[in-house]
Amino acid sequence: MNDSDIALRLSAWWEAHARDLPWRFGRATPWGVLVSEVMSQQTQMSRVVPYWQEWMNRWPDARALAAAPKAEVITAWGRLGYPRRALRLQECARVVSEEYSDELPHTYDALIALPGIGDYTASAVLSFAFGQRVAVIDTNIRRVLSRVFTGVESRGGSASPAERALANRMLPESVKRSVTWNQSVMELGAVICTAKSPLCDICPIASGCAFLKADRPGLGERRTRPRQRFQGTDRQVRGLVLAALRELPAHETLARKNVASIWKDQVQLDACIASLDDDGLVEMLPDGSLRLPH
Ligand code: SF4
């Protein structure tokens, strides 16, 4: 199977099996695509769907999000995790609405200059929303390309120059095919060619895969960062504080005694509240009570 056979097989597989996510197949605006990418950064796409739908119904464009009260934005982010992303997205919305008349810019340099937008998101928006020919490089794409074309696992950390070169080399010349290529390689990595248990038996490009041919060397041995225990972490405590504030009626504050009952270790609790305050996610009032920012 040569490189263009692999692209053709993947494209046919994409047509038949792509998950029907609401921001795909031209049904979302470029802004909607960007929101889906930001939400999916540290959260599984299937979990993102209900949040994305509610978010887009409420704030369909950058201008609407820019004008929303911060407390509502933090509350709507719900359990997506890493809530700073919500505030960065709102900052991004302000810039798009004020400096770009509510339309996302069409160039890599302008996109990457927006708050909270990195290389991956800028490339994903250019490819998926604007149909431009650009190599999108995320963990899934790196893993699939490395396995299929070099026969080895991609290493963790950020993309190496060799991985970038490979992604650029394999990107089809045709603009339209390049978009399908990005989407299909990424989807294959998400649902078939997963990190720990790739489903080679049902993989559409198994016969062209160098990794399978080499008997999947080192599968599962790749050193990944040990998964951080969640119980007892600052992330958990920060989440509990935000959850308590989200439950309050709008504009209400959480009294100091109720704040103190959120977590037993008061030193850790105070440190977490201070970090939430630093991140602009909560406001501490002089009497020790808390509220979501106005
Ligand atoms: S054959 Fe296996 S390792 Fe190769 S691309 Fe398919 S799922 Fe991944």
PDB file of C-alpha atoms and ligand atoms in Angstrom:
ATOM      1  CA  MET A   1       0.000   0.000   0.000  1.00  0.00           C
ATOM      2  CA  ASN A   2       1.597   3.309  -1.007  1.00  0.00           C
ATOM      3  CA  ASP A   3       1.081   6.719   0.584  1.00  0.00           C
ATOM      4  CA  SER A   4      -1.779   7.723  -1.688  1.00  0.00           C
ATOM      5  CA  ASP A   5      -3.551   4.373  -1.079  1.00  0.00           C
ATOM      6  CA  ILE A   6      -3.319   5.072   2.640  1.00  0.00           C
ATOM      7  CA  ALA A   7      -4.851   8.527   2.133  1.00  0.00           C
ATOM      8  CA  LEU A   8      -7.655   7.078  -0.004  1.00  0.00           C
ATOM      9  CA  ARG A   9      -8.466   4.342   2.490  1.00  0.00           C
ATOM     10  CA  LEU A  10      -8.500   6.799   5.355  1.00  0.00           C
ATOM     11  CA  SER A  11     -10.720   9.172   3.477  1.00  0.00           C
ATOM     12  CA  ALA A  12     -13.241   6.379   2.702  1.00  0.00           C
ATOM     13  CA  TRP A  13     -13.138   5.296   6.334  1.00  0.00           C
ATOM     14  CA  TRP A  14     -13.748   8.902   7.448  1.00  0.00           C
ATOM     15  CA  GLU A  15     -16.761   9.223   5.145  1.00  0.00           C
ATOM     16  CA  ALA A  16     -18.293   6.044   6.559  1.00  0.00           C
ATOM     17  CA  HIS A  17     -17.306   6.190  10.231  1.00  0.00           C
ATOM     18  CA  ALA A  18     -16.612   9.754  11.384  1.00  0.00           C
ATOM     19  CA  ARG A  19     -18.411  10.537  14.613  1.00  0.00           C
ATOM     20  CA  ASP A  20     -21.312  12.884  14.053  1.00  0.00           C
ATOM     21  CA  LEU A  21     -20.128  15.716  16.300  1.00  0.00           C
ATOM     22  CA  PRO A  22     -22.218  18.881  15.996  1.00  0.00           C
ATOM     23  CA  TRP A  23     -19.333  21.137  14.941  1.00  0.00           C
ATOM     24  CA  ARG A  24     -18.346  18.890  12.049  1.00  0.00           C
ATOM     25  CA  PHE A  25     -19.422  18.763   8.395  1.00  0.00           C
ATOM     26  CA  GLY A  26     -19.784  22.512   7.991  1.00  0.00           C
ATOM     27  CA  ARG A  27     -22.558  22.851  10.545  1.00  0.00           C
ATOM     28  CA  ALA A  28     -20.724  25.232  12.872  1.00  0.00           C
ATOM     29  CA  THR A  29     -19.330  28.703  12.327  1.00  0.00           C
ATOM     30  CA  PRO A  30     -15.540  29.164  12.529  1.00  0.00           C
ATOM     31  CA  TRP A  31     -16.100  30.572  16.019  1.00  0.00           C
ATOM     32  CA  GLY A  32     -18.048  27.413  16.957  1.00  0.00           C
ATOM     33  CA  VAL A  33     -15.175  25.267  15.654  1.00  0.00           C
ATOM     34  CA  LEU A  34     -12.716  27.234  17.758  1.00  0.00           C
ATOM     35  CA  VAL A  35     -14.899  26.811  20.868  1.00  0.00           C
ATOM     36  CA  SER A  36     -15.057  23.047  20.249  1.00  0.00           C
ATOM     37  CA  GLU A  37     -11.267  22.871  19.952  1.00  0.00           C
ATOM     38  CA  VAL A  38     -10.672  24.833  23.147  1.00  0.00           C
ATOM     39  CA  MET A  39     -13.197  22.698  25.047  1.00  0.00           C
ATOM     40  CA  SER A  40     -11.646  19.463  23.712  1.00  0.00           C
ATOM     41  CA  GLN A  41      -8.101  20.340  24.695  1.00  0.00           C
ATOM     42  CA  GLN A  42      -8.126  18.463  27.970  1.00  0.00           C
ATOM     43  CA  THR A  43     -11.537  16.839  27.789  1.00  0.00           C
ATOM     44  CA  GLN A  44     -12.846  13.963  25.662  1.00  0.00           C
ATOM     45  CA  MET A  45     -14.864  15.114  22.648  1.00  0.00           C
ATOM     46  CA  SER A  46     -17.876  12.998  23.568  1.00  0.00           C
ATOM     47  CA  ARG A  47     -18.070  14.717  26.959  1.00  0.00           C
ATOM     48  CA  VAL A  48     -17.743  18.126  25.322  1.00  0.00           C
ATOM     49  CA  VAL A  49     -20.860  17.826  23.119  1.00  0.00           C
ATOM     50  CA  PRO A  50     -23.598  18.848  25.638  1.00  0.00           C
ATOM     51  CA  TYR A  51     -21.470  21.701  26.996  1.00  0.00           C
ATOM     52  CA  TRP A  52     -20.681  22.955  23.496  1.00  0.00           C
ATOM     53  CA  GLN A  53     -24.355  22.848  22.468  1.00  0.00           C
ATOM     54  CA  GLU A  54     -25.508  24.774  25.497  1.00  0.00           C
ATOM     55  CA  TRP A  55     -22.646  27.252  25.195  1.00  0.00           C
ATOM     56  CA  MET A  56     -23.293  27.968  21.512  1.00  0.00           C
ATOM     57  CA  ASN A  57     -27.038  28.356  22.088  1.00  0.00           C
ATOM     58  CA  ARG A  58     -26.316  30.900  24.728  1.00  0.00           C
ATOM     59  CA  TRP A  59     -23.367  32.709  23.145  1.00  0.00           C
ATOM     60  CA  PRO A  60     -23.450  31.954  19.418  1.00  0.00           C
ATOM     61  CA  ASP A  61     -20.589  34.294  18.515  1.00  0.00           C
ATOM     62  CA  ALA A  62     -17.565  36.013  19.967  1.00  0.00           C
ATOM     63  CA  ARG A  63     -19.451  39.250  20.591  1.00  0.00           C
ATOM     64  CA  ALA A  64     -22.080  37.511  22.720  1.00  0.00           C
ATOM     65  CA  LEU A  65     -19.438  35.711  24.791  1.00  0.00           C
ATOM     66  CA  ALA A  66     -17.405  38.898  25.209  1.00  0.00           C
ATOM     67  CA  ALA A  67     -20.418  40.625  26.758  1.00  0.00           C
ATOM     68  CA  ALA A  68     -21.330  37.775  29.135  1.00  0.00           C
ATOM     69  CA  PRO A  69     -20.831  38.176  32.888  1.00  0.00           C
ATOM     70  CA  LYS A  70     -17.732  36.267  34.011  1.00  0.00           C
ATOM     71  CA  ALA A  71     -19.693  34.380  36.676  1.00  0.00           C
ATOM     72  CA  GLU A  72     -22.010  32.965  33.991  1.00  0.00           C
ATOM     73  CA  VAL A  73     -19.065  31.953  31.820  1.00  0.00           C
ATOM     74  CA  ILE A  74     -17.403  30.093  34.701  1.00  0.00           C
ATOM     75  CA  THR A  75     -20.694  28.444  35.659  1.00  0.00           C
ATOM     76  CA  ALA A  76     -21.422  27.328  32.085  1.00  0.00           C
ATOM     77  CA  TRP A  77     -17.954  25.778  31.822  1.00  0.00           C
ATOM     78  CA  GLY A  78     -19.306  23.348  34.429  1.00  0.00           C
ATOM     79  CA  ARG A  79     -17.284  20.207  34.855  1.00  0.00           C
ATOM     80  CA  LEU A  80     -15.167  20.515  31.721  1.00  0.00           C
ATOM     81  CA  GLY A  81     -12.139  21.037  33.952  1.00  0.00           C
ATOM     82  CA  TYR A  82      -9.259  23.506  33.841  1.00  0.00           C
ATOM     83  CA  PRO A  83     -11.668  26.468  34.140  1.00  0.00           C
ATOM     84  CA  ARG A  84      -9.007  29.034  33.293  1.00  0.00           C
ATOM     85  CA  ARG A  85      -9.701  27.976  29.719  1.00  0.00           C
ATOM     86  CA  ALA A  86     -13.157  29.552  30.032  1.00  0.00           C
ATOM     87  CA  LEU A  87     -11.741  32.945  30.935  1.00  0.00           C
ATOM     88  CA  ARG A  88      -9.070  32.742  28.228  1.00  0.00           C
ATOM     89  CA  LEU A  89     -11.796  31.928  25.726  1.00  0.00           C
ATOM     90  CA  GLN A  90     -13.719  35.000  26.849  1.00  0.00           C
ATOM     91  CA  GLU A  91     -10.576  37.135  26.481  1.00  0.00           C
ATOM     92  CA  CYS A  92     -10.178  35.705  23.002  1.00  0.00           C
ATOM     93  CA  ALA A  93     -13.822  36.567  22.272  1.00  0.00           C
ATOM     94  CA  ARG A  94     -13.199  40.190  23.338  1.00  0.00           C
ATOM     95  CA  VAL A  95     -10.271  40.562  20.951  1.00  0.00           C
ATOM     96  CA  VAL A  96     -12.176  38.917  18.084  1.00  0.00           C
ATOM     97  CA  SER A  97     -15.223  41.058  18.653  1.00  0.00           C
ATOM     98  CA  GLU A  98     -13.365  44.356  19.139  1.00  0.00           C
ATOM     99  CA  GLU A  99     -10.428  44.033  16.775  1.00  0.00           C
ATOM    100  CA  TYR A 100     -11.805  41.729  14.085  1.00  0.00           C
ATOM    101  CA  SER A 101     -15.468  42.810  13.910  1.00  0.00           C
ATOM    102  CA  ASP A 102     -16.627  39.496  15.365  1.00  0.00           C
ATOM    103  CA  GLU A 103     -14.993  37.392  12.592  1.00  0.00           C
ATOM    104  CA  LEU A 104     -12.097  35.061  13.321  1.00  0.00           C
ATOM    105  CA  PRO A 105      -8.975  36.074  11.381  1.00  0.00           C
ATOM    106  CA  HIS A 106      -7.908  33.789   8.523  1.00  0.00           C
ATOM    107  CA  THR A 107      -4.137  33.718   9.028  1.00  0.00           C
ATOM    108  CA  TYR A 108      -1.985  31.578  11.287  1.00  0.00           C
ATOM    109  CA  ASP A 109      -0.101  34.573  12.686  1.00  0.00           C
ATOM    110  CA  ALA A 110      -3.268  36.457  13.614  1.00  0.00           C
ATOM    111  CA  LEU A 111      -4.915  33.364  15.120  1.00  0.00           C
ATOM    112  CA  ILE A 112      -1.938  32.379  17.237  1.00  0.00           C
ATOM    113  CA  ALA A 113      -1.733  35.923  18.600  1.00  0.00           C
ATOM    114  CA  LEU A 114      -5.225  35.550  20.128  1.00  0.00           C
ATOM    115  CA  PRO A 115      -5.407  34.855  23.891  1.00  0.00           C
ATOM    116  CA  GLY A 116      -5.274  31.150  24.698  1.00  0.00           C
ATOM    117  CA  ILE A 117      -4.716  30.012  21.099  1.00  0.00           C
ATOM    118  CA  GLY A 118      -1.665  27.830  20.462  1.00  0.00           C
ATOM    119  CA  ASP A 119      -0.195  26.131  17.407  1.00  0.00           C
ATOM    120  CA  TYR A 120      -2.634  23.223  17.450  1.00  0.00           C
ATOM    121  CA  THR A 121      -5.808  25.320  17.768  1.00  0.00           C
ATOM    122  CA  ALA A 122      -4.677  27.863  15.170  1.00  0.00           C
ATOM    123  CA  SER A 123      -3.899  25.068  12.675  1.00  0.00           C
ATOM    124  CA  ALA A 124      -7.122  23.196  13.476  1.00  0.00           C
ATOM    125  CA  VAL A 125      -9.218  26.330  12.843  1.00  0.00           C
ATOM    126  CA  LEU A 126      -7.405  27.047   9.560  1.00  0.00           C
ATOM    127  CA  SER A 127      -7.925  23.478   8.355  1.00  0.00           C
ATOM    128  CA  PHE A 128     -11.348  22.529   9.769  1.00  0.00           C
ATOM    129  CA  ALA A 129     -13.108  25.897   9.700  1.00  0.00           C
ATOM    130  CA  PHE A 130     -11.459  27.699   6.777  1.00  0.00           C
ATOM    131  CA  GLY A 131     -10.467  24.691   4.668  1.00  0.00           C
ATOM    132  CA  GLN A 132      -6.856  25.815   4.278  1.00  0.00           C
ATOM    133  CA  ARG A 133      -3.971  23.438   3.579  1.00  0.00           C
ATOM    134  CA  VAL A 134      -2.046  23.231   6.833  1.00  0.00           C
ATOM    135  CA  ALA A 135      -0.659  20.285   8.803  1.00  0.00           C
ATOM    136  CA  VAL A 136      -2.530  19.902  12.081  1.00  0.00           C
ATOM    137  CA  ILE A 137      -0.331  18.318  14.721  1.00  0.00           C
ATOM    138  CA  ASP A 138      -1.806  16.914  17.906  1.00  0.00           C
ATOM    139  CA  THR A 139      -0.988  13.858  20.006  1.00  0.00           C
ATOM    140  CA  ASN A 140      -3.305  11.563  18.033  1.00  0.00           C
ATOM    141  CA  ILE A 141      -1.943  12.642  14.665  1.00  0.00           C
ATOM    142  CA  ARG A 142       1.655  12.308  15.847  1.00  0.00           C
ATOM    143  CA  ARG A 143       1.002   8.810  17.174  1.00  0.00           C
ATOM    144  CA  VAL A 144      -0.687   7.573  13.986  1.00  0.00           C
ATOM    145  CA  LEU A 145       1.857   9.089  11.573  1.00  0.00           C
ATOM    146  CA  SER A 146       4.794   7.836  13.565  1.00  0.00           C
ATOM    147  CA  ARG A 147       3.404   4.312  13.785  1.00  0.00           C
ATOM    148  CA  VAL A 148       2.267   4.047  10.182  1.00  0.00           C
ATOM    149  CA  PHE A 149       5.225   5.663   8.425  1.00  0.00           C
ATOM    150  CA  THR A 150       8.213   5.106  10.727  1.00  0.00           C
ATOM    151  CA  GLY A 151       7.145   1.968  12.605  1.00  0.00           C
ATOM    152  CA  VAL A 152       7.896   3.374  16.037  1.00  0.00           C
ATOM    153  CA  GLU A 153       5.965   5.058  18.810  1.00  0.00           C
ATOM    154  CA  SER A 154       6.002   8.834  18.891  1.00  0.00           C
ATOM    155  CA  ARG A 155       7.621  10.141  22.021  1.00  0.00           C
ATOM    156  CA  GLY A 156       5.773  12.240  24.565  1.00  0.00           C
ATOM    157  CA  GLY A 157       6.381  15.941  25.100  1.00  0.00           C
ATOM    158  CA  SER A 158       6.035  18.502  22.385  1.00  0.00           C
ATOM    159  CA  ALA A 159       6.277  17.629  18.698  1.00  0.00           C
ATOM    160  CA  SER A 160       9.852  17.086  17.526  1.00  0.00           C
ATOM    161  CA  PRO A 161      11.150  18.729  14.315  1.00  0.00           C
ATOM    162  CA  ALA A 162      11.173  15.250  12.731  1.00  0.00           C
ATOM    163  CA  GLU A 163       7.486  14.754  13.590  1.00  0.00           C
ATOM    164  CA  ARG A 164       6.618  18.152  12.159  1.00  0.00           C
ATOM    165  CA  ALA A 165       8.562  17.365   9.009  1.00  0.00           C
ATOM    166  CA  LEU A 166       6.737  14.022   8.686  1.00  0.00           C
ATOM    167  CA  ALA A 167       3.334  15.683   9.146  1.00  0.00           C
ATOM    168  CA  ASN A 168       4.161  18.279   6.490  1.00  0.00           C
ATOM    169  CA  ARG A 169       5.554  15.683   4.103  1.00  0.00           C
ATOM    170  CA  MET A 170       2.490  13.451   4.319  1.00  0.00           C
ATOM    171  CA  LEU A 171      -0.051  16.280   3.975  1.00  0.00           C
ATOM    172  CA  PRO A 172      -1.803  15.852   0.583  1.00  0.00           C
ATOM    173  CA  GLU A 173      -1.140  18.613  -1.962  1.00  0.00           C
ATOM    174  CA  SER A 174      -4.799  19.102  -2.731  1.00  0.00           C
ATOM    175  CA  VAL A 175      -6.356  21.579  -0.313  1.00  0.00           C
ATOM    176  CA  LYS A 176      -9.601  19.623   0.010  1.00  0.00           C
ATOM    177  CA  ARG A 177      -7.806  16.324   0.580  1.00  0.00           C
ATOM    178  CA  SER A 178      -5.524  17.918   3.154  1.00  0.00           C
ATOM    179  CA  VAL A 179      -8.541  18.786   5.324  1.00  0.00           C
ATOM    180  CA  THR A 180      -9.941  15.253   5.107  1.00  0.00           C
ATOM    181  CA  TRP A 181      -6.472  13.881   5.795  1.00  0.00           C
ATOM    182  CA  ASN A 182      -6.108  15.909   9.003  1.00  0.00           C
ATOM    183  CA  GLN A 183      -9.573  14.961  10.182  1.00  0.00           C
ATOM    184  CA  SER A 184      -9.288  11.285   9.328  1.00  0.00           C
ATOM    185  CA  VAL A 185      -5.819  10.740  10.816  1.00  0.00           C
ATOM    186  CA  MET A 186      -6.914  12.502  13.984  1.00  0.00           C
ATOM    187  CA  GLU A 187     -10.131  10.478  14.183  1.00  0.00           C
ATOM    188  CA  LEU A 188      -8.265   7.222  13.588  1.00  0.00           C
ATOM    189  CA  GLY A 189      -5.987   8.099  16.509  1.00  0.00           C
ATOM    190  CA  ALA A 190      -8.975   8.886  18.708  1.00  0.00           C
ATOM    191  CA  VAL A 191     -11.056   5.772  18.055  1.00  0.00           C
ATOM    192  CA  ILE A 192      -8.888   3.021  16.447  1.00  0.00           C
ATOM    193  CA  CYS A 193      -5.175   3.717  16.798  1.00  0.00           C
ATOM    194  CA  THR A 194      -5.325   4.563  20.482  1.00  0.00           C
ATOM    195  CA  ALA A 195      -2.221   4.862  22.633  1.00  0.00           C
ATOM    196  CA  LYS A 196      -2.564   1.713  24.689  1.00  0.00           C
ATOM    197  CA  SER A 197      -4.857  -0.646  22.763  1.00  0.00           C
ATOM    198  CA  PRO A 198      -4.842   0.055  19.019  1.00  0.00           C
ATOM    199  CA  LEU A 199      -7.551  -1.942  17.232  1.00  0.00           C
ATOM    200  CA  CYS A 200      -5.329  -3.149  14.405  1.00  0.00           C
ATOM    201  CA  ASP A 201      -7.815  -5.919  13.502  1.00  0.00           C
ATOM    202  CA  ILE A 202     -10.330  -3.398  12.249  1.00  0.00           C
ATOM    203  CA  CYS A 203      -7.933  -0.653  11.128  1.00  0.00           C
ATOM    204  CA  PRO A 204      -8.516   0.455   7.532  1.00  0.00           C
ATOM    205  CA  ILE A 205      -4.796   0.977   6.874  1.00  0.00           C
ATOM    206  CA  ALA A 206      -3.419  -2.054   8.708  1.00  0.00           C
ATOM    207  CA  SER A 207      -1.850  -3.487   5.561  1.00  0.00           C
ATOM    208  CA  GLY A 208       0.212  -0.305   5.101  1.00  0.00           C
ATOM    209  CA  CYS A 209       1.263   0.160   8.713  1.00  0.00           C
ATOM    210  CA  ALA A 210       4.977  -0.158   9.484  1.00  0.00           C
ATOM    211  CA  PHE A 211       4.306  -0.446  13.220  1.00  0.00           C
ATOM    212  CA  LEU A 212       2.030  -3.457  12.808  1.00  0.00           C
ATOM    213  CA  LYS A 213       4.444  -5.022  10.340  1.00  0.00           C
ATOM    214  CA  ALA A 214       7.218  -4.724  12.936  1.00  0.00           C
ATOM    215  CA  ASP A 215       4.949  -6.437  15.485  1.00  0.00           C
ATOM    216  CA  ARG A 216       4.125  -3.221  17.333  1.00  0.00           C
ATOM    217  CA  PRO A 217       7.495  -2.677  19.053  1.00  0.00           C
ATOM    218  CA  GLY A 218       7.259  -1.147  22.504  1.00  0.00           C
ATOM    219  CA  LEU A 219       3.459  -0.878  22.506  1.00  0.00           C
ATOM    220  CA  GLY A 220       2.328   0.327  25.896  1.00  0.00           C
ATOM    221  CA  GLU A 221       5.887   0.857  27.099  1.00  0.00           C
ATOM    222  CA  ARG A 222       6.092   4.463  26.066  1.00  0.00           C
ATOM    223  CA  ARG A 223       6.896   6.509  29.073  1.00  0.00           C
ATOM    224  CA  THR A 224       4.051   8.788  29.851  1.00  0.00           C
ATOM    225  CA  ARG A 225       3.758  11.058  32.780  1.00  0.00           C
ATOM    226  CA  PRO A 226       2.252   9.058  35.648  1.00  0.00           C
ATOM    227  CA  ARG A 227      -1.425   9.917  35.915  1.00  0.00           C
ATOM    228  CA  GLN A 228      -1.776  12.366  38.747  1.00  0.00           C
ATOM    229  CA  ARG A 229      -3.877  11.141  41.624  1.00  0.00           C
ATOM    230  CA  PHE A 230      -6.943  13.390  41.762  1.00  0.00           C
ATOM    231  CA  GLN A 231      -8.152  12.729  45.298  1.00  0.00           C
ATOM    232  CA  GLY A 232      -6.723  15.307  47.655  1.00  0.00           C
ATOM    233  CA  THR A 233      -5.044  17.398  44.962  1.00  0.00           C
ATOM    234  CA  ASP A 234      -5.318  21.150  44.661  1.00  0.00           C
ATOM    235  CA  ARG A 235      -7.247  20.509  41.440  1.00  0.00           C
ATOM    236  CA  GLN A 236      -9.896  18.676  43.422  1.00  0.00           C
ATOM    237  CA  VAL A 237     -10.107  21.406  46.067  1.00  0.00           C
ATOM    238  CA  ARG A 238     -10.308  24.154  43.432  1.00  0.00           C
ATOM    239  CA  GLY A 239     -13.073  22.188  41.725  1.00  0.00           C
ATOM    240  CA  LEU A 240     -15.017  21.861  44.979  1.00  0.00           C
ATOM    241  CA  VAL A 241     -14.779  25.607  45.666  1.00  0.00           C
ATOM    242  CA  LEU A 242     -16.004  26.462  42.171  1.00  0.00           C
ATOM    243  CA  ALA A 243     -18.775  23.854  42.373  1.00  0.00           C
ATOM    244  CA  ALA A 244     -20.011  25.413  45.639  1.00  0.00           C
ATOM    245  CA  LEU A 245     -20.043  28.881  44.059  1.00  0.00           C
ATOM    246  CA  ARG A 246     -21.805  27.687  40.917  1.00  0.00           C
ATOM    247  CA  GLU A 247     -24.657  26.331  43.010  1.00  0.00           C
ATOM    248  CA  LEU A 248     -25.400  29.741  44.524  1.00  0.00           C
ATOM    249  CA  PRO A 249     -28.139  31.954  43.101  1.00  0.00           C
ATOM    250  CA  ALA A 250     -26.709  34.721  40.874  1.00  0.00           C
ATOM    251  CA  HIS A 251     -24.824  37.499  42.721  1.00  0.00           C
ATOM    252  CA  GLU A 252     -24.916  35.651  46.072  1.00  0.00           C
ATOM    253  CA  THR A 253     -21.779  35.157  48.141  1.00  0.00           C
ATOM    254  CA  LEU A 254     -20.628  32.124  50.073  1.00  0.00           C
ATOM    255  CA  ALA A 255     -20.166  33.034  53.751  1.00  0.00           C
ATOM    256  CA  ARG A 256     -16.794  32.333  55.399  1.00  0.00           C
ATOM    257  CA  LYS A 257     -18.171  29.523  57.585  1.00  0.00           C
ATOM    258  CA  ASN A 258     -19.562  27.751  54.528  1.00  0.00           C
ATOM    259  CA  VAL A 259     -16.286  28.285  52.671  1.00  0.00           C
ATOM    260  CA  ALA A 260     -14.410  26.656  55.561  1.00  0.00           C
ATOM    261  CA  SER A 261     -16.620  23.574  55.444  1.00  0.00           C
ATOM    262  CA  ILE A 262     -15.670  22.794  51.811  1.00  0.00           C
ATOM    263  CA  TRP A 263     -12.375  21.090  52.741  1.00  0.00           C
ATOM    264  CA  LYS A 264     -10.871  19.882  56.012  1.00  0.00           C
ATOM    265  CA  ASP A 265      -7.309  21.054  55.446  1.00  0.00           C
ATOM    266  CA  GLN A 266      -7.731  24.808  55.891  1.00  0.00           C
ATOM    267  CA  VAL A 267      -4.176  25.630  54.807  1.00  0.00           C
ATOM    268  CA  GLN A 268      -4.645  23.809  51.494  1.00  0.00           C
ATOM    269  CA  LEU A 269      -8.115  25.318  51.124  1.00  0.00           C
ATOM    270  CA  ASP A 270      -6.820  28.861  51.626  1.00  0.00           C
ATOM    271  CA  ALA A 271      -3.975  28.291  49.164  1.00  0.00           C
ATOM    272  CA  CYS A 272      -6.436  27.008  46.567  1.00  0.00           C
ATOM    273  CA  ILE A 273      -8.772  29.942  47.071  1.00  0.00           C
ATOM    274  CA  ALA A 274      -5.821  32.319  46.699  1.00  0.00           C
ATOM    275  CA  SER A 275      -4.822  30.619  43.437  1.00  0.00           C
ATOM    276  CA  LEU A 276      -8.411  30.805  42.133  1.00  0.00           C
ATOM    277  CA  ASP A 277      -8.395  34.492  43.026  1.00  0.00           C
ATOM    278  CA  ASP A 278      -5.068  34.966  41.188  1.00  0.00           C
ATOM    279  CA  ASP A 279      -6.576  33.266  38.141  1.00  0.00           C
ATOM    280  CA  GLY A 280      -9.562  35.631  38.235  1.00  0.00           C
ATOM    281  CA  LEU A 281     -11.977  32.739  38.817  1.00  0.00           C
ATOM    282  CA  VAL A 282     -13.285  33.892  42.230  1.00  0.00           C
ATOM    283  CA  GLU A 283     -13.430  37.096  44.238  1.00  0.00           C
ATOM    284  CA  MET A 284     -12.532  37.208  47.921  1.00  0.00           C
ATOM    285  CA  LEU A 285     -14.409  39.779  49.953  1.00  0.00           C
ATOM    286  CA  PRO A 286     -12.938  41.466  53.051  1.00  0.00           C
ATOM    287  CA  ASP A 287     -15.142  39.418  55.425  1.00  0.00           C
ATOM    288  CA  GLY A 288     -13.729  36.143  54.035  1.00  0.00           C
ATOM    289  CA  SER A 289     -16.781  35.317  51.941  1.00  0.00           C
ATOM    290  CA  LEU A 290     -16.423  34.325  48.290  1.00  0.00           C
ATOM    291  CA  ARG A 291     -18.259  34.858  45.037  1.00  0.00           C
ATOM    292  CA  LEU A 292     -17.822  34.298  41.328  1.00  0.00           C
ATOM    293  CA  PRO A 293     -16.406  37.411  39.617  1.00  0.00           C
ATOM    294  CA  HIS A 294     -18.879  39.963  38.347  1.00  0.00           C
TER     295      HIS A 294
HETATM  296  S1  SF4 B   1      -2.547  -1.019  12.113  1.00  0.00           S
HETATM  297 FE1  SF4 B   1      -2.690  -0.700  14.305  1.00  0.00          FE
HETATM  298  S2  SF4 B   1      -0.921   0.539  14.826  1.00  0.00           S
HETATM  299 FE2  SF4 B   1      -1.173   0.645  12.619  1.00  0.00          FE
HETATM  300  S3  SF4 B   1      -2.400   2.490  12.285  1.00  0.00           S
HETATM  301 FE3  SF4 B   1      -3.811   0.783  12.400  1.00  0.00          FE
HETATM  302  S4  SF4 B   1      -4.425   0.697  14.561  1.00  0.00           S
HETATM  303 FE4  SF4 B   1      -2.588   1.946  14.430  1.00  0.00          FE
END
